[in-house]
Coordinates of C-alpha atoms in Angstrom, one line a residue:
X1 CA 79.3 72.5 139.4
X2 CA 82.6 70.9 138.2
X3 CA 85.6 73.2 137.1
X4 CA 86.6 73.2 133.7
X5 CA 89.4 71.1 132.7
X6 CA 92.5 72.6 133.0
X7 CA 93.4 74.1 129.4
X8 CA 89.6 74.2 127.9
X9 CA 89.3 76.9 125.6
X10 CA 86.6 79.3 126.6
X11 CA 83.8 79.2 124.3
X12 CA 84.5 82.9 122.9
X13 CA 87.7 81.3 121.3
X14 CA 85.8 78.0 120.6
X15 CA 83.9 79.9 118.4
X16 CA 86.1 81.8 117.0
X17 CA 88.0 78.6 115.3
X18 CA 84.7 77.4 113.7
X19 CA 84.4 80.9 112.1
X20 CA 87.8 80.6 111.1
X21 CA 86.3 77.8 108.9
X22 CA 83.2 79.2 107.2
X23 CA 85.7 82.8 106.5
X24 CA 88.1 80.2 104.5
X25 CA 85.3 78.5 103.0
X26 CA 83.9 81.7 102.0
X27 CA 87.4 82.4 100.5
X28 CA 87.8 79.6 98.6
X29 CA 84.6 79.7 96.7
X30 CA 85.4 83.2 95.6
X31 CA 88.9 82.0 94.6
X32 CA 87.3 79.0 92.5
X33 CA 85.6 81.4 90.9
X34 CA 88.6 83.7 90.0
X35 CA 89.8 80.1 88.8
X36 CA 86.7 79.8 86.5
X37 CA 87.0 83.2 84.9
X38 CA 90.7 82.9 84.2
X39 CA 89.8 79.3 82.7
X40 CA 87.6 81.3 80.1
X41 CA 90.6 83.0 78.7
X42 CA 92.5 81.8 75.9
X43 CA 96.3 82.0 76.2
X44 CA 96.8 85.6 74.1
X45 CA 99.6 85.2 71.9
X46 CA 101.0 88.7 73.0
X47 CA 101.7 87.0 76.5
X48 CA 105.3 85.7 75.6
X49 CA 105.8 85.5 79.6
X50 CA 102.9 83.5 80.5
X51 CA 101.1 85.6 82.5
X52 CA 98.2 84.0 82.5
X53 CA 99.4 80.6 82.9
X54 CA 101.1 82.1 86.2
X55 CA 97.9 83.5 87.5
X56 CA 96.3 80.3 87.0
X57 CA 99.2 78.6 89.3
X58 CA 99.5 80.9 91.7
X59 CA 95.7 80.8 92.2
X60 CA 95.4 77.2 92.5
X61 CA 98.5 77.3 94.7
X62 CA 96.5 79.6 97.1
X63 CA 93.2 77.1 97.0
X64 CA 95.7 74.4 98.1
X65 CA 96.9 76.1 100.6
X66 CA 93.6 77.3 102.7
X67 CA 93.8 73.9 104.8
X68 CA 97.1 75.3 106.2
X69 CA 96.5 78.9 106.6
X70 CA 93.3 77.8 108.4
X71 CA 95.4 75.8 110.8
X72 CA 97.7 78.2 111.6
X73 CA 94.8 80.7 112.4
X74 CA 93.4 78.3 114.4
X75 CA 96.2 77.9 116.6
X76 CA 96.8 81.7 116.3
X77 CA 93.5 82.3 117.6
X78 CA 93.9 79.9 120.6
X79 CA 97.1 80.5 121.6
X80 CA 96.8 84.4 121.8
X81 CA 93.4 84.0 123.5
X82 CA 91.6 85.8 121.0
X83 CA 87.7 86.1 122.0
X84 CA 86.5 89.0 120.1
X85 CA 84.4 87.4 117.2
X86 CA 86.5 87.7 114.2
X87 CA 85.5 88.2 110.7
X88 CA 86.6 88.0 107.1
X89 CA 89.0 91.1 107.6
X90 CA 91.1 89.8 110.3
X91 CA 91.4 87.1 108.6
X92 CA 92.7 88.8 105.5
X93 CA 94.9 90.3 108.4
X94 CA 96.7 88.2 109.5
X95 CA 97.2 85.5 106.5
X96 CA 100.5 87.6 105.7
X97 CA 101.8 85.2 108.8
X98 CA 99.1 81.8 108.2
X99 CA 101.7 81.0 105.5
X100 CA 105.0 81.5 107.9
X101 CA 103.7 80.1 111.2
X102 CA 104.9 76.2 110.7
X103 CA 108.5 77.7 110.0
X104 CA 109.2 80.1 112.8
X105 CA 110.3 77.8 115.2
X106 CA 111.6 79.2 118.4
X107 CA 113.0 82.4 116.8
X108 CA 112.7 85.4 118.6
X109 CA 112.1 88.2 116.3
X110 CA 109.8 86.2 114.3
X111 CA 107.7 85.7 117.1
X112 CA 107.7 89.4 118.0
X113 CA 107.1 90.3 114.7
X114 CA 104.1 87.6 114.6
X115 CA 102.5 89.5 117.7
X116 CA 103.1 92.8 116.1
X117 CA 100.8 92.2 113.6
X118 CA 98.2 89.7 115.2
X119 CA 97.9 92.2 118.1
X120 CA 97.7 95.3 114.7
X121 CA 94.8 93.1 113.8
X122 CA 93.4 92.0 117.0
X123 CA 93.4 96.2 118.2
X124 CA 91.4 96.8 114.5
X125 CA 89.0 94.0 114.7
X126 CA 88.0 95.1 118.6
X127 CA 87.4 98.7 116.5
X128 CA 85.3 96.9 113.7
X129 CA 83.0 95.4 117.0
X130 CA 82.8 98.2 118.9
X131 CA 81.5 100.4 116.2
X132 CA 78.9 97.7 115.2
X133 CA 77.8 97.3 118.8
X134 CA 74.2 98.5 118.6
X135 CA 70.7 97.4 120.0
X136 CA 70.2 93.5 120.0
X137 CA 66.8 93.8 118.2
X138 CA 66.0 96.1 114.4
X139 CA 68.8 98.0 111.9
X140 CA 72.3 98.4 113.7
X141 CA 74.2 101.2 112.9
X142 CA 77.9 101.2 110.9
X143 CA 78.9 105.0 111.2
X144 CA 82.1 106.4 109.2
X145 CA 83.7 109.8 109.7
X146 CA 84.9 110.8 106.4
X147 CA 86.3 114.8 105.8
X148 CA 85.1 117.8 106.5
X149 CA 83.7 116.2 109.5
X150 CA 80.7 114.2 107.8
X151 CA 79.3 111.1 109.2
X152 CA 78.3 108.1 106.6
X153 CA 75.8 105.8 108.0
X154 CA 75.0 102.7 106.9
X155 CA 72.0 100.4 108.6
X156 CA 71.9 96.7 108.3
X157 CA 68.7 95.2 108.4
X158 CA 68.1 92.4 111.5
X159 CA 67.9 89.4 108.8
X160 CA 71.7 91.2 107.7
X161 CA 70.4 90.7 104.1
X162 CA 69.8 94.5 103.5
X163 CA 71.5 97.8 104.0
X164 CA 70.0 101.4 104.0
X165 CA 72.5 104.2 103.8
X166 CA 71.8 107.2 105.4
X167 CA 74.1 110.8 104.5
X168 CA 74.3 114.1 104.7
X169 CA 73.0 116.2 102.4
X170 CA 73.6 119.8 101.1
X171 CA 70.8 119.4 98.2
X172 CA 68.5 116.3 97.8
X173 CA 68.2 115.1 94.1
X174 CA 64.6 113.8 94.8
X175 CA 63.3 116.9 95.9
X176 CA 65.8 119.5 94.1
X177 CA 66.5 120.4 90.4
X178 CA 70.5 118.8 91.1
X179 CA 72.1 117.9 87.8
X180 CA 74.2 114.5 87.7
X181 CA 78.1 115.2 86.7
X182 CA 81.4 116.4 87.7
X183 CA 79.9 119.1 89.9
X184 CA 77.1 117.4 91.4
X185 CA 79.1 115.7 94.6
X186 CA 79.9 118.7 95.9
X187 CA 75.9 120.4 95.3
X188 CA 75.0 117.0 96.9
X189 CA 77.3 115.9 99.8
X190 CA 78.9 119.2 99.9
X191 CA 81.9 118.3 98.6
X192 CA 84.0 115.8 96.7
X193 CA 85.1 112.7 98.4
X194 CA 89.1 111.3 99.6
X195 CA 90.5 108.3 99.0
X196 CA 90.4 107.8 102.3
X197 CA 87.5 108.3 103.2
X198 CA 86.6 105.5 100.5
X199 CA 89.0 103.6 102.3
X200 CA 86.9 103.5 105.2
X201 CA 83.9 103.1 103.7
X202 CA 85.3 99.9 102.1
X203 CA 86.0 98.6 105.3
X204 CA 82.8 99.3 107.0
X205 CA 81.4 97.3 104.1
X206 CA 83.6 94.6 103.4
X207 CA 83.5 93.5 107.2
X208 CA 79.5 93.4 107.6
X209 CA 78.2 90.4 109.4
X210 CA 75.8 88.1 107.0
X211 CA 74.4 87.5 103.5
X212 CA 74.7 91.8 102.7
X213 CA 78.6 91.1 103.9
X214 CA 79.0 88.4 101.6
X215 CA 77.9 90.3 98.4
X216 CA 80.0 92.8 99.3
X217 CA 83.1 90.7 99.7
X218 CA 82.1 89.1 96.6
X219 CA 82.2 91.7 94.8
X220 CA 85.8 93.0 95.9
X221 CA 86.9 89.6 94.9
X222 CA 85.5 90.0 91.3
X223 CA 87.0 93.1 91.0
X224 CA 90.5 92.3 92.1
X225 CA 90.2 89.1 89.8
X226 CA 89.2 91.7 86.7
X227 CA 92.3 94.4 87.9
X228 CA 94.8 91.6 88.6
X229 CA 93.8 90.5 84.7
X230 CA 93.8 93.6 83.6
X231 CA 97.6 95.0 85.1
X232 CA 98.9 91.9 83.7
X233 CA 97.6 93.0 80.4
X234 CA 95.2 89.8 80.1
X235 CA 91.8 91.4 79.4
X236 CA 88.8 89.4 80.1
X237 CA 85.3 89.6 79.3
X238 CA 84.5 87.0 81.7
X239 CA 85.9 89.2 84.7
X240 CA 84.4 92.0 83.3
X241 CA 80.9 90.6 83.4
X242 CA 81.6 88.9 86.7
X243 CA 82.2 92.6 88.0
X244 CA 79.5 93.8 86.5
X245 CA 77.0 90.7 88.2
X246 CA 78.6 91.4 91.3
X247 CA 78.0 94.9 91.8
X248 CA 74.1 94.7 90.4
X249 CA 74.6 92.4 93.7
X250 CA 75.5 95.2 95.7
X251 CA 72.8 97.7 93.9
X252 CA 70.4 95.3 95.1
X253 CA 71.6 94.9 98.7
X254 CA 71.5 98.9 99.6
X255 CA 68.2 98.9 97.6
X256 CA 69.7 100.6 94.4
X257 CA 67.4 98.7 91.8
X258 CA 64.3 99.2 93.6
X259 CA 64.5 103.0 94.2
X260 CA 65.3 105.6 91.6
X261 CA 65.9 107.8 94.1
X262 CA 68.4 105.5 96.1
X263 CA 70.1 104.8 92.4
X264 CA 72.4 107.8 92.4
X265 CA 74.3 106.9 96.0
X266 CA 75.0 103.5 94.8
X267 CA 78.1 104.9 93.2
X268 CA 79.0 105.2 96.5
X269 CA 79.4 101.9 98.3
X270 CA 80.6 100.5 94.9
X271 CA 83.2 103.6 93.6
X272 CA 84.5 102.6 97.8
X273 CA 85.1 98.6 97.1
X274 CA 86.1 98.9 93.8
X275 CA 89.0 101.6 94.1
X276 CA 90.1 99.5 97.1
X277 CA 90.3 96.2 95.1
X278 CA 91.5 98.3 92.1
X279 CA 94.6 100.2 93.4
X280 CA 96.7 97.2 95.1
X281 CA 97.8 97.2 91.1
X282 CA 100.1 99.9 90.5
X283 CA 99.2 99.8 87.1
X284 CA 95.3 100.4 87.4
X285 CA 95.8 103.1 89.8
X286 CA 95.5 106.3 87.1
X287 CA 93.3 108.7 86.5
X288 CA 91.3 111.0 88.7
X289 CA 89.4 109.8 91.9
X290 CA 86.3 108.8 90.8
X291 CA 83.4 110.6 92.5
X292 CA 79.9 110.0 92.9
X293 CA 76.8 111.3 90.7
X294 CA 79.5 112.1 87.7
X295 CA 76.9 110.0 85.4

């Protein structure tokens, strides 16, 4: 057998850069259609500082740009070796540097600060794969510890089109007289649930592998499209009903519109994406932690 030419990628990192492709084409579809919903909206005449008209830009600007953050990942990717299969999250990652790359030159501390966070990302990603590293064949199992030492499971189906969620449960509202409100989380899951643990939910989610990680990702997009709007104080019905397509989406993915019994935890995959979408505004971050089985 011949040795490989001297330099040849392996095919671990070969693989990676053509993922790298289909993540920013994913991207820019999403962002096309944040472009299409802010299209809908007619310049409001209470927007004296163009708001809008800036969202627009920068949104285009950032469509224009995938070409060159997808370079720069690419040659990220192969020079740092990286072989564990990346997905939409690393990506997200490490596009704080895509942008930068062509203008560090030879400089020192930008190319320690560059490892810094590809290695912060790399070291998450390898945590993301280890976690999903189940039985080759049937569901695989995406666990998350969230407080008071519960343990969140969600099941992707082998086609990765579906997702069954499996917690643990004080009082089952199928079988027991439970009534849906402010109380009910804690009668149900035994009690209410942290920000961070919808954090980590969120993650879990947004960085499944197929079409059930798509409409999750999706739907993040729409509702940081709808919040951006919205913190800007450029209401849109069009991102609202976007949102509101996106997460019957998600309903439909963990089996939400099928079920009436499954109905009620839907609030929790969705309260997790949305509040991570939601609070990069400052201004949209108010109000009491939403919690699940409140309606």
């Amino acid at each position: 057998m011949a040795a490989p030419s001297e330099g040849a990628q392996p095919n671990e990192i070969t693989a990676n850069v053509e993922r790298v492709g289909k993540l920013i084409a994913q991207k820019k579809q999403q962002l096309a259609e944040k472009l299409s919903v802010l299209s809908t909206i007619i310049q409001p005449v209470f927007d004296p500082e163009s708001r809008l008209q800036s969202l627009q830009i920068a949104t285009r600007t950032e469509i224009l740009r995938l070409p060159t953050y997808q370079a720069a990942i690419e040659r990220i990717i192969a020079s740092q070796g990286i072989e564990t299969p990346i997905d939409a999250i690393f990506v997200e990652d490490i596009l704080i540097v895509a942008d930068i790359v062509p203008h560090g030159g030879d400089d020192a501390l930008f190319a320690s600060h560059l490892r810094e966070i590809v290695t912060r990302a790399w070291d998450n990603l390898k945590l993301r794969r280890l976690s999903q590293r189940m039985e080759a064949e049937g569901e695989k199992e995406h666990a998350v510890e969230i407080s008071s030492g519960r343990i969140f499971k969600f099941h992707l189906s082998e086609d990765q089109e579906r997702v069954r969620m499996d917690f643990p449960l004080v009082a089952d509202p199928s079988k027991e007289n439970v009534k849906l409100g402010p109380e009910a989380v804690v009668q149900i899951l035994g009690a209410p649930l942290t920000i961070t643990d919808y954090d980590n939910i969120a993650q879990t989610l947004l960085s499944l592998p197929g079409q059930a990680g798509q409409v999750m990702r999706a739907y993040f997009q729409a509702v940081d499209t709808w919040a951006e709007l919205a913190a800007s104080g450029v209401p849109s019905e069009a991102a609202r009903e976007s949102r509101f397509i996106r997460s019957v989406a998600v309903r439909q993915v963990v089996g939400g519109t099928e079920d009436p019994n499954v109905s009620p935890f839907c609030d929790i995959p969705l309260n997790a994406i949305f509040l991570k979408a939601r609070n990069k505004y400052r201004e949209m971050n108010k109000g009491p932690l939403p919690q699940p089985f409140e309606n």
